[in-house]
Coordinates of C-alpha atoms in Angstrom, one line a residue:
M77 CA -94.1 39.3 22.6
T78 CA -93.2 41.6 20.3
A79 CA -94.5 42.0 16.5
D80 CA -90.4 41.7 15.9
D81 CA -90.7 37.8 17.4
V82 CA -93.9 37.1 15.4
R83 CA -93.2 38.1 12.1
S84 CA -89.7 35.5 12.8
R85 CA -91.8 33.4 13.6
R86 CA -93.8 32.9 10.6
L87 CA -91.0 33.0 8.3
I88 CA -89.5 30.4 9.7
I89 CA -92.9 28.0 9.9
A90 CA -93.3 29.2 6.2
G91 CA -89.9 27.8 5.6
E92 CA -90.7 24.2 7.0
I93 CA -93.7 24.2 4.6
G94 CA -91.7 25.0 1.7
N95 CA -89.2 22.2 2.6
V96 CA -92.2 19.7 2.9
I97 CA -93.5 20.3 -0.7
L98 CA -90.1 20.4 -2.2
I99 CA -89.1 16.8 -1.1
G100 CA -92.5 15.4 -2.1
V101 CA -91.5 17.1 -5.4
L102 CA -88.5 15.3 -5.8
Y103 CA -90.3 12.1 -4.5
L104 CA -92.8 11.5 -7.2
H105 CA -90.2 12.2 -10.3
A106 CA -87.7 10.0 -8.8
L107 CA -90.7 7.9 -9.2
L108 CA -91.5 8.4 -12.7
W109 CA -87.8 8.0 -14.2
L110 CA -88.1 4.3 -12.5
N111 CA -91.1 3.5 -14.7
T112 CA -89.7 5.0 -17.4
L113 CA -86.7 3.0 -17.4
N114 CA -88.2 -0.6 -16.6
C115 CA -90.3 -0.6 -19.7
E116 CA -87.7 0.4 -21.8
I117 CA -85.7 -2.8 -20.6
S118 CA -89.4 -5.0 -21.2
E119 CA -89.8 -4.1 -24.9
F120 CA -86.5 -4.5 -25.5
K121 CA -85.7 -7.8 -23.9
S122 CA -89.1 -8.7 -26.1
N123 CA -87.7 -7.1 -29.6
D124 CA -84.0 -9.5 -28.9
Q125 CA -86.4 -12.3 -28.6
T126 CA -88.4 -11.6 -31.8
R127 CA -85.1 -10.7 -33.8
I128 CA -84.2 -14.1 -32.5
K129 CA -87.4 -16.4 -33.7
R130 CA -87.2 -14.5 -36.2
S131 CA -83.4 -15.3 -38.2
S132 CA -84.3 -19.1 -36.7
K133 CA -86.6 -19.1 -38.6
H134 CA -84.9 -19.1 -42.1
L135 CA -82.0 -20.7 -41.5
P136 CA -81.0 -24.1 -43.2
V137 CA -81.9 -27.6 -41.4
D138 CA -78.6 -28.9 -42.3
L139 CA -76.2 -25.8 -41.1
E140 CA -73.9 -27.4 -38.6
D141 CA -73.0 -30.3 -41.1
Y142 CA -71.6 -27.1 -42.9
T143 CA -70.3 -24.2 -41.1
I144 CA -69.2 -23.6 -37.1
I145 CA -71.2 -20.7 -35.2
I146 CA -68.5 -18.7 -33.6
G147 CA -70.9 -16.6 -30.7
Q148 CA -74.5 -15.0 -32.0
D149 CA -73.9 -12.9 -35.0
T150 CA -70.3 -15.2 -37.0
I151 CA -71.0 -18.1 -39.4
I152 CA -67.4 -20.0 -40.9
P153 CA -67.7 -22.5 -43.4
R154 CA -66.0 -25.7 -41.6
N155 CA -63.7 -26.5 -45.0
V156 CA -62.3 -22.6 -44.2
L157 CA -61.7 -23.2 -40.9
D158 CA -60.0 -26.3 -41.5
R159 CA -57.6 -25.1 -44.3
S160 CA -57.1 -22.1 -41.7
C161 CA -56.5 -25.1 -39.0
S162 CA -54.1 -27.1 -40.9
Q163 CA -52.3 -24.1 -42.3
V164 CA -50.7 -23.2 -39.6
H165 CA -49.9 -26.4 -37.9
Q166 CA -47.9 -26.7 -40.7
F167 CA -45.8 -23.7 -40.3
C168 CA -45.2 -24.5 -36.6
S169 CA -44.0 -27.4 -37.2
E170 CA -42.1 -26.7 -39.8
K171 CA -40.4 -23.5 -37.7
S172 CA -40.2 -26.1 -34.6
Q173 CA -42.7 -24.1 -32.7
R174 CA -45.5 -25.5 -31.2
L175 CA -48.6 -23.9 -30.0
T176 CA -49.0 -23.0 -25.7
G177 CA -52.4 -24.2 -24.6
F178 CA -52.8 -23.9 -20.6
P179 CA -50.2 -25.0 -18.4
G180 CA -50.4 -28.1 -17.0
A181 CA -49.5 -29.8 -14.2
R182 CA -46.8 -29.9 -13.3
G183 CA -44.3 -33.4 -13.9
S184 CA -41.4 -35.8 -12.6
P185 CA -37.9 -34.3 -13.4
G186 CA -36.8 -36.8 -16.0
D187 CA -33.1 -38.4 -16.0
Q188 CA -30.4 -36.5 -16.1
G189 CA -28.7 -37.2 -19.1
P190 CA -25.0 -37.5 -20.3
V191 CA -22.1 -34.7 -20.2
G192 CA -21.7 -33.1 -23.3
P193 CA -18.2 -33.0 -25.1
P194 CA -15.9 -29.4 -24.2
G195 CA -16.8 -26.0 -26.3
R196 CA -14.4 -25.0 -28.2
R197 CA -11.2 -22.3 -26.9
G198 CA -11.9 -18.8 -27.6
P199 CA -10.0 -16.4 -29.1
M200 CA -6.9 -15.0 -26.9
G201 CA -7.2 -11.4 -25.4
I202 CA -5.4 -7.9 -26.2
V203 CA -2.8 -8.0 -23.7
G204 CA -3.2 -6.1 -21.0
P205 CA -1.5 -3.0 -20.3
I206 CA 0.7 -2.8 -17.6
G207 CA -0.2 -2.0 -13.9
L208 CA 1.1 1.2 -11.6
V209 CA 4.1 0.4 -9.2
G210 CA 2.4 -1.1 -6.0
E211 CA 3.1 0.8 -2.3
H212 CA 5.8 -1.5 -0.2
G213 CA 4.1 -2.6 2.8
S214 CA 4.6 -1.8 6.6
L215 CA 8.3 -3.3 8.3
G216 CA 7.5 -6.3 9.4
E217 CA 8.4 -7.2 13.3
A218 CA 11.7 -9.2 13.4
G219 CA 11.7 -12.6 13.7
R220 CA 13.0 -15.3 15.8
D221 CA 16.6 -16.6 16.0
G222 CA 16.6 -19.4 13.0
K223 CA 18.9 -22.6 13.8
C224 CA 20.9 -23.7 10.6
N225 CA 19.6 -27.2 9.3
C226 CA 21.3 -27.2 6.4
P227 CA 22.8 -29.7 3.9
F228 CA 26.3 -27.5 3.2
P229 CA 28.6 -29.6 5.5
D230 CA 28.5 -32.5 3.0
M231 CA 29.3 -31.0 0.0
Y232 CA 32.8 -33.5 -0.3
V233 CA 32.9 -37.2 0.5
Q234 CA 36.7 -36.8 1.2
R235 CA 38.7 -33.9 2.8
V236 CA 41.3 -32.8 0.7
P237 CA 44.3 -30.7 2.2
I238 CA 45.4 -27.5 0.3
P239 CA 47.9 -24.8 1.4
G240 CA 46.9 -21.0 2.4
P241 CA 46.7 -18.5 0.1
P242 CA 49.0 -18.4 -2.6
V243 CA 51.9 -15.0 -3.0
I244 CA 51.0 -13.7 -5.9
K245 CA 54.2 -12.4 -7.7
I246 CA 54.3 -8.9 -10.3
E247 CA 57.4 -9.1 -12.2
E248 CA 58.6 -5.5 -12.2
K249 CA 58.0 -4.4 -16.3
M250 CA 59.7 -0.5 -17.5
V251 CA 56.8 1.0 -19.1
P252 CA 58.2 3.1 -22.3
V253 CA 56.0 6.1 -21.5
P254 CA 58.1 8.8 -20.0
V255 CA 54.9 10.2 -17.7
V256 CA 53.7 6.8 -16.0
V257 CA 56.4 4.8 -13.5
V258 CA 56.0 1.8 -12.2
K259 CA 56.9 0.9 -8.7
E260 CA 57.1 -2.0 -6.4
V261 CA 54.9 -1.6 -3.2
E262 CA 54.7 -4.9 -0.8
V263 CA 51.9 -4.7 0.7
T264 CA 51.0 -7.3 3.6
K265 CA 47.0 -7.7 4.1
L266 CA 46.2 -9.6 7.3
V267 CA 42.9 -11.4 6.4
P268 CA 40.7 -12.7 8.8
F269 CA 40.5 -16.6 9.1
E270 CA 36.6 -18.2 8.0
P271 CA 36.3 -22.5 9.0
T272 CA 36.9 -23.6 6.3
P273 CA 34.9 -26.4 4.3
P274 CA 35.7 -29.7 3.9
G275 CA 38.3 -29.8 0.9
F276 CA 39.9 -26.4 2.0
G277 CA 42.2 -27.1 5.0
P278 CA 44.0 -23.9 6.8
P279 CA 47.6 -23.4 6.1
E280 CA 49.8 -25.7 7.4
G281 CA 51.7 -25.9 10.9
W282 CA 48.0 -23.2 11.7
A283 CA 46.5 -24.2 14.6
P284 CA 43.5 -22.9 16.8
G285 CA 45.1 -20.1 18.9
M286 CA 47.6 -19.1 16.4
P287 CA 47.6 -15.5 15.1
K288 CA 45.4 -15.3 11.6
P289 CA 47.5 -15.7 8.4
G290 CA 48.4 -12.7 6.9
R291 CA 49.1 -12.6 3.2
T292 CA 51.7 -10.7 1.2
R293 CA 51.2 -9.2 -2.2
K294 CA 53.4 -7.6 -4.7
L295 CA 51.3 -4.6 -6.2
P296 CA 51.9 -2.0 -8.7
R297 CA 51.1 1.5 -7.3
Y298 CA 50.9 3.9 -11.0
S299 CA 52.3 7.4 -10.2
T300 CA 51.9 10.0 -13.2
V301 CA 54.1 12.3 -11.4
R302 CA 57.6 12.9 -13.3
P303 CA 60.8 11.6 -11.3
P304 CA 63.3 14.4 -9.9
P305 CA 65.4 15.7 -12.4
T306 CA 69.2 14.9 -12.1
P307 CA 71.8 17.0 -11.7
K308 CA 73.2 18.3 -14.6
Q309 CA 78.0 17.8 -14.8
K310 CA 79.1 21.5 -15.9
T311 CA 80.6 19.9 -19.1
T312 CA 82.1 22.7 -21.9
K313 CA 80.6 20.8 -24.5
P314 CA 77.2 20.8 -25.0
P315 CA 74.5 18.9 -25.1
I316 CA 73.6 15.5 -27.7
H317 CA 70.1 17.0 -28.5
V318 CA 71.2 20.8 -29.2
L319 CA 72.6 22.3 -32.1
P320 CA 75.3 24.7 -31.3
T321 CA 75.0 27.2 -34.1
E322 CA 70.7 27.1 -34.2
K323 CA 68.8 28.3 -31.2
N324 CA 65.5 28.5 -32.0
I325 CA 65.0 25.6 -33.1
T326 CA 61.5 23.2 -31.9
M327 CA 61.4 19.2 -31.1
D328 CA 59.8 18.8 -33.9
E329 CA 61.7 20.1 -36.6
W330 CA 64.6 18.0 -34.3
N331 CA 63.1 14.9 -34.5
A332 CA 62.8 15.8 -38.6
E333 CA 66.7 16.5 -39.3
M334 CA 67.7 13.5 -36.7
N335 CA 65.0 11.0 -38.7
I336 CA 63.3 9.9 -35.4
S337 CA 59.9 8.8 -36.0
T338 CA 57.7 8.5 -33.0
P339 CA 54.5 6.3 -33.0
R340 CA 50.6 7.4 -33.6
P341 CA 48.1 6.3 -31.2
Y342 CA 46.5 3.8 -32.4
M343 CA 42.6 5.7 -33.1
G344 CA 41.2 2.9 -34.8
P345 CA 38.0 0.7 -33.8
P346 CA 38.0 -1.3 -30.4
T347 CA 40.2 -4.2 -29.8
L348 CA 40.6 -7.4 -28.1
G349 CA 43.3 -6.4 -26.5
Y350 CA 45.6 -8.8 -24.2
N351 CA 44.2 -11.0 -20.9
R352 CA 44.4 -8.5 -18.2
K353 CA 44.3 -11.3 -15.3
E354 CA 45.3 -14.7 -16.3
C355 CA 44.5 -17.2 -14.1
I356 CA 42.7 -20.9 -13.6
L357 CA 39.7 -22.1 -11.0
A358 CA 41.0 -24.5 -8.7
A359 CA 38.1 -24.8 -5.8
V360 CA 35.2 -23.2 -5.3
G361 CA 33.8 -22.8 -1.3
I362 CA 30.4 -23.4 0.8
P363 CA 27.4 -21.8 -1.1
V364 CA 26.0 -18.7 1.1
L365 CA 22.5 -17.9 1.1
H366 CA 21.8 -14.7 0.8
A367 CA 17.9 -13.9 0.6
E368 CA 14.6 -15.6 -0.7
S369 CA 13.1 -14.2 -4.0
Q370 CA 9.6 -12.4 -2.7
Y371 CA 8.6 -14.1 -6.8
G372 CA 8.6 -17.8 -8.3
R373 CA 11.0 -20.3 -8.8
V374 CA 12.7 -19.2 -11.5
G375 CA 14.7 -15.8 -12.0
S376 CA 17.6 -14.0 -11.6
W377 CA 20.1 -12.1 -9.1
M378 CA 23.0 -9.7 -9.9
R379 CA 25.5 -6.8 -8.6
D380 CA 27.2 -4.5 -10.5
A381 CA 30.6 -6.2 -12.2
L382 CA 31.6 -2.1 -12.4
P383 CA 29.2 0.1 -9.9
N384 CA 30.2 3.9 -9.9
S385 CA 29.3 4.6 -6.8
M386 CA 29.5 2.9 -3.3
K387 CA 25.8 3.5 -3.3
T388 CA 25.2 1.5 -6.4
A389 CA 27.5 -1.0 -5.4
K390 CA 25.5 -2.0 -2.7
R391 CA 22.7 -2.5 -4.7
R392 CA 21.2 -5.7 -5.9
W393 CA 18.2 -6.4 -8.9
V394 CA 16.0 -9.9 -9.4
T395 CA 14.1 -10.9 -12.6
D396 CA 11.5 -13.3 -12.1
G397 CA 11.1 -16.4 -14.7
F398 CA 11.9 -16.9 -18.0
A399 CA 11.0 -13.9 -19.7
S400 CA 9.9 -10.5 -17.7
P401 CA 9.9 -6.9 -18.7
V402 CA 10.4 -6.1 -15.1
L403 CA 13.8 -5.0 -13.0
Y404 CA 13.4 -4.5 -9.4
E405 CA 16.1 -3.1 -7.1
Y406 CA 16.8 -2.6 -3.6
E407 CA 18.6 -0.9 -2.4
D408 CA 21.2 -3.3 -0.3
E409 CA 20.8 -7.0 0.7
R410 CA 19.4 -6.2 4.3
Q411 CA 16.3 -4.9 2.1
L412 CA 16.4 -8.0 -0.5
L413 CA 16.3 -10.0 2.7
D414 CA 13.5 -8.1 4.6
K415 CA 12.0 -8.4 1.2
V416 CA 11.3 -4.1 1.3
Q417 CA 11.1 -3.8 -2.5
K418 CA 10.7 0.1 -4.0
I419 CA 11.6 0.7 -7.4
K420 CA 10.6 -0.8 -11.0
Y421 CA 11.7 -0.1 -14.1
Y422 CA 9.6 -1.6 -17.2
V423 CA 11.6 -2.1 -20.1
D424 CA 10.2 -1.0 -23.5
Y425 CA 10.9 -5.0 -24.5
L426 CA 10.7 -8.6 -23.0
A427 CA 13.9 -9.9 -21.6
S428 CA 14.4 -13.0 -22.7
G429 CA 16.6 -15.7 -20.3
T430 CA 18.3 -15.4 -17.4
G431 CA 21.4 -14.7 -17.9
N432 CA 21.0 -11.1 -18.5
V433 CA 23.5 -8.6 -16.7
V434 CA 24.1 -4.8 -14.5
Y435 CA 27.1 -3.4 -15.9
N436 CA 28.9 -0.1 -15.0
G437 CA 25.0 0.9 -14.4
S438 CA 23.1 -0.1 -17.6
Y439 CA 20.6 -3.7 -18.0
Y440 CA 21.7 -5.3 -21.3
Y441 CA 19.5 -8.2 -21.8
H442 CA 18.0 -10.5 -24.8
K443 CA 15.4 -9.3 -26.7
H444 CA 13.4 -11.7 -27.0
G445 CA 12.4 -13.4 -30.3
T446 CA 14.9 -11.1 -32.5
T447 CA 18.5 -11.4 -32.7
S448 CA 19.2 -7.9 -30.7
L449 CA 20.7 -7.5 -27.4
V450 CA 19.4 -4.5 -25.8
R451 CA 20.9 -1.6 -23.1
Y452 CA 18.9 0.1 -20.9
E453 CA 20.9 2.8 -18.9
L454 CA 18.8 2.9 -15.4
E455 CA 18.6 6.4 -14.2
T456 CA 18.0 7.3 -17.1
G457 CA 16.3 5.6 -19.3
V458 CA 17.8 5.6 -22.4
Q459 CA 18.7 2.1 -24.5
V460 CA 20.1 0.8 -27.0
E461 CA 19.4 -1.4 -29.0
K462 CA 21.6 -3.7 -31.4
E463 CA 22.2 -7.1 -33.3
L464 CA 24.1 -9.5 -32.6
D465 CA 23.8 -12.6 -35.4
P466 CA 21.6 -12.7 -38.1
E467 CA 21.8 -16.8 -37.4
M468 CA 22.2 -17.5 -33.9
S469 CA 18.6 -19.0 -32.1
H470 CA 15.7 -17.3 -31.0
V471 CA 12.3 -18.5 -32.4
D472 CA 10.8 -19.5 -28.8
C473 CA 7.4 -20.8 -28.1
G474 CA 4.3 -18.9 -28.3
R475 CA 3.9 -16.5 -25.2
L476 CA 0.7 -16.5 -22.6
P477 CA -0.8 -13.2 -21.8
D478 CA 0.6 -13.8 -17.9
H479 CA 4.3 -14.2 -19.6
T480 CA 4.4 -17.6 -19.5
F481 CA 5.3 -19.9 -22.8
E482 CA 3.0 -22.0 -24.1
E483 CA 3.9 -26.1 -24.6
C484 CA 5.3 -26.8 -28.5
N485 CA 7.8 -29.3 -30.3
A486 CA 11.5 -29.2 -30.8
T487 CA 10.7 -28.8 -34.5
D488 CA 8.6 -25.7 -33.7
R489 CA 12.0 -23.3 -32.1
H490 CA 15.2 -23.1 -32.2
V491 CA 17.7 -24.8 -30.2
W492 CA 17.9 -23.7 -26.8
L493 CA 21.5 -22.3 -24.7
Y494 CA 21.9 -24.5 -22.4
D495 CA 19.5 -28.0 -21.2
R496 CA 16.7 -25.4 -20.0
P497 CA 13.4 -24.0 -21.5
H498 CA 13.5 -20.1 -23.2
N499 CA 16.6 -19.7 -22.6
Y500 CA 19.0 -17.8 -25.8
V501 CA 21.1 -15.6 -25.1
D502 CA 23.5 -15.3 -21.1
F503 CA 25.7 -12.5 -20.9
A504 CA 29.0 -12.6 -18.7
V505 CA 31.4 -10.1 -16.6
D506 CA 34.7 -10.5 -15.7
E507 CA 37.9 -8.9 -15.5
N508 CA 38.5 -7.7 -19.5
G509 CA 34.4 -6.9 -19.5
L510 CA 31.4 -8.2 -20.7
W511 CA 30.6 -11.0 -22.4
V512 CA 28.0 -13.1 -24.4
I513 CA 27.0 -16.6 -24.6
Y514 CA 24.8 -17.3 -27.1
A515 CA 24.0 -20.8 -29.4
G516 CA 23.2 -20.9 -33.8
A517 CA 20.2 -21.8 -34.9
D518 CA 21.5 -24.2 -38.6
S519 CA 24.2 -25.6 -35.2
E520 CA 24.2 -26.8 -31.4
T521 CA 27.6 -26.1 -31.0
M522 CA 28.5 -22.9 -28.6
K523 CA 29.1 -19.5 -29.6
M524 CA 30.9 -16.5 -27.6
A525 CA 31.6 -13.2 -28.8
K526 CA 33.4 -10.2 -26.5
L527 CA 31.1 -6.8 -26.3
E528 CA 32.4 -3.6 -24.9
P529 CA 29.4 -1.6 -23.7
D530 CA 27.5 0.1 -26.6
L531 CA 27.4 -3.6 -27.4
Y532 CA 30.0 -3.0 -30.6
M533 CA 31.2 -7.3 -30.8
V534 CA 35.4 -7.0 -30.9
G535 CA 35.9 -11.3 -30.7
K536 CA 34.5 -14.2 -31.7
W537 CA 34.3 -17.8 -31.1
D538 CA 33.1 -21.1 -32.1
V539 CA 33.5 -24.4 -29.5
E540 CA 32.6 -27.2 -30.3
V541 CA 30.5 -27.9 -27.6
N542 CA 26.4 -29.3 -27.6
T543 CA 24.5 -26.1 -25.6
T544 CA 22.3 -28.3 -24.9
D545 CA 25.1 -30.4 -22.9
I546 CA 25.7 -28.5 -19.7
A547 CA 23.2 -26.3 -17.3
D548 CA 25.3 -22.9 -17.7
S549 CA 28.5 -21.3 -17.9
F550 CA 30.6 -18.2 -17.4
I551 CA 33.7 -16.8 -18.0
M552 CA 36.4 -15.7 -15.5
C553 CA 40.0 -14.3 -16.2
G554 CA 38.9 -15.0 -20.1
V555 CA 38.8 -18.7 -19.3
W556 CA 35.0 -19.9 -20.1
Y557 CA 33.7 -22.8 -17.4
G558 CA 30.5 -24.9 -18.3
L559 CA 28.6 -26.9 -16.0
K560 CA 27.3 -30.0 -16.0
S561 CA 23.5 -30.2 -14.4
A562 CA 21.6 -28.0 -12.7
C563 CA 19.4 -30.1 -10.9
N564 CA 22.0 -32.7 -9.0
L565 CA 22.8 -31.9 -5.3
Q566 CA 27.0 -32.7 -6.6
T567 CA 27.9 -32.1 -9.8
Q568 CA 31.0 -31.2 -11.6
I569 CA 32.4 -27.8 -13.7
T570 CA 33.2 -30.6 -16.5
H571 CA 34.4 -28.1 -19.3
A572 CA 36.7 -24.9 -19.6
F573 CA 38.3 -22.8 -22.5
D574 CA 40.5 -20.2 -22.7
L575 CA 39.4 -17.5 -25.4
Y576 CA 42.8 -15.9 -25.3
R577 CA 45.0 -18.7 -25.8
N578 CA 42.1 -20.5 -27.7
D579 CA 43.0 -23.4 -26.1
T580 CA 41.2 -26.8 -23.8
I581 CA 42.2 -27.4 -20.3
P582 CA 41.9 -30.4 -18.6
G583 CA 40.1 -30.7 -15.7
Q584 CA 36.9 -30.0 -14.0
V585 CA 36.4 -28.8 -10.3
E586 CA 33.2 -30.2 -7.9
W587 CA 30.5 -28.2 -7.5
Y588 CA 27.7 -28.1 -5.4
N589 CA 23.7 -27.0 -5.6
P590 CA 22.1 -26.7 -2.3
Y591 CA 18.2 -26.5 -3.5
Q592 CA 18.8 -28.7 -7.0
G593 CA 16.7 -25.9 -9.2
L594 CA 19.4 -24.0 -11.0
T595 CA 18.1 -21.3 -13.4
M596 CA 21.5 -19.1 -13.4
L597 CA 25.6 -18.4 -12.8
H598 CA 27.7 -15.8 -13.3
Y599 CA 30.7 -14.3 -12.1
N600 CA 31.2 -11.0 -10.7
P601 CA 34.1 -9.7 -11.2
L602 CA 33.9 -7.2 -8.3
D603 CA 33.9 -9.4 -5.3
A604 CA 35.7 -12.3 -7.6
R605 CA 32.4 -14.5 -6.5
L606 CA 30.3 -16.9 -8.2
Y607 CA 26.3 -15.9 -7.6
F608 CA 23.8 -17.9 -8.9
F609 CA 19.8 -19.0 -8.1
D610 CA 19.2 -21.6 -7.3
N611 CA 14.6 -22.4 -7.0
S612 CA 14.0 -19.0 -5.8
S613 CA 16.7 -19.1 -3.6
L614 CA 20.2 -16.3 -4.1
L615 CA 23.8 -17.6 -3.2
S616 CA 26.5 -16.6 -3.7
V617 CA 29.9 -18.6 -3.6
N618 CA 33.8 -17.8 -3.2
V619 CA 36.7 -19.1 -5.7
R620 CA 39.8 -20.8 -5.4
I621 CA 42.5 -19.6 -8.2
E622 CA 45.3 -20.6 -9.2
E623 CA 47.9 -17.5 -11.1
D624 CA 50.5 -19.6 -12.1
L625 CA 50.5 -20.6 -15.6
P626 CA 50.0 -24.4 -16.0
E627 CA 52.3 -27.1 -17.3
Y628 CA 50.4 -27.4 -20.7
I629 CA 50.3 -23.2 -21.5
D630 CA 54.3 -23.4 -21.8
D631 CA 53.9 -26.5 -24.0

């Protein structure tokens, strides 16, 4: 074993001895500290007991009679505590509150109390803005062929034979204008013969298999070309209208010298003029169903009575409800039937009633709650507002946010036009132009006015007919016609008044309401048909007219 090994072993032994000594010292120190702590705890306990005993010796005997001890060192007089508790209880009773204690066990449920009265109705909110136009849906699959189950054949009870289409005769007239020449041209047009409804028999002598009946009409042809000049005969005398001594004389100077006056054209405001077509309604045919409205049961539908293009002539328009700020447009009747609607016109005002029309590319309607009429141009969006009559009926019931009306008494509003609610103005179009039908606020008589396209009034009439005695009306050939009922299946057109002759026309014409809910009736001179809206159904009917003047006019 070397010296280095001996030295390392000694160092290890010395380190182990040092560890043993250190552990012993630490043990003795811990033992001494524990003994000291036990002595201090016992001394504290003895001092506390001594203090309690010393303090109890000085307390009076009747301490519990007038004091209350809270804890070890707090003593409160009993009267003070009682007064404080009474004040707290009084405060809680006045404030309808109770001191909350520990929660007790859950009790059994009590009986159900009576239903309380309904609360007060809150105030009406502000009408929100109109939403954006939605996108049209995809075109659906074609449906199956339907079966006609309409009650149309039962329209008339008796079959009244009526001769075929009459021949219209136009007499030759010479127009006192040197540029215009009127000629008579005989035009023969074959009209396809269709099965006629009950009450309209075919022409006499016609049988199945025979050729279709024709119609011969004499129509005037207008030409702006001057007629060819007639050759002048050679004469030695000068013409009468030429002065041989003056060569450079003008026509105006010659007229002044010959004392000839030329009438000047009329430059004043528009006037009523003459009736462009004189005819009287003789009968109506079977209603034709065009489509079903995709909106409500109340509304109107229309066709432009004076279109400016073929594309405009194919369009159709629909309104919804008794008052609406929206006009729905369809490109043609096919889209109307398929309910493919792409364009919506949001007018600036609420259009009142179901008597609005589209005429010459503009939408004419009554501004709700006012005495004004509005013309809205569909292409440009420009609109013109003009007052019709300050004494017309226009005050209606209150309106709800969804454009419907509240129920109100007759004393809270003006008299309605016709026997249906919320209608005050009814536009009409015939061969003479634009008309308007309305009621007066003070009287229940029917009022009518002839309008220009710019809403200028050229004539006004008062017809002695109660506004609530008829269901609807229209104007055709300058004659106003009134329908008796809009809810009965079979009814009559009982009123007729010639506006140009200011005379009543006697007689009545049978009418048929297929769905017993008519809300609009208009005549369109473009195709000479009556268009009407009947309980969400869009229908039209042809008319049979008499162009010969009746006997009552000759008297």
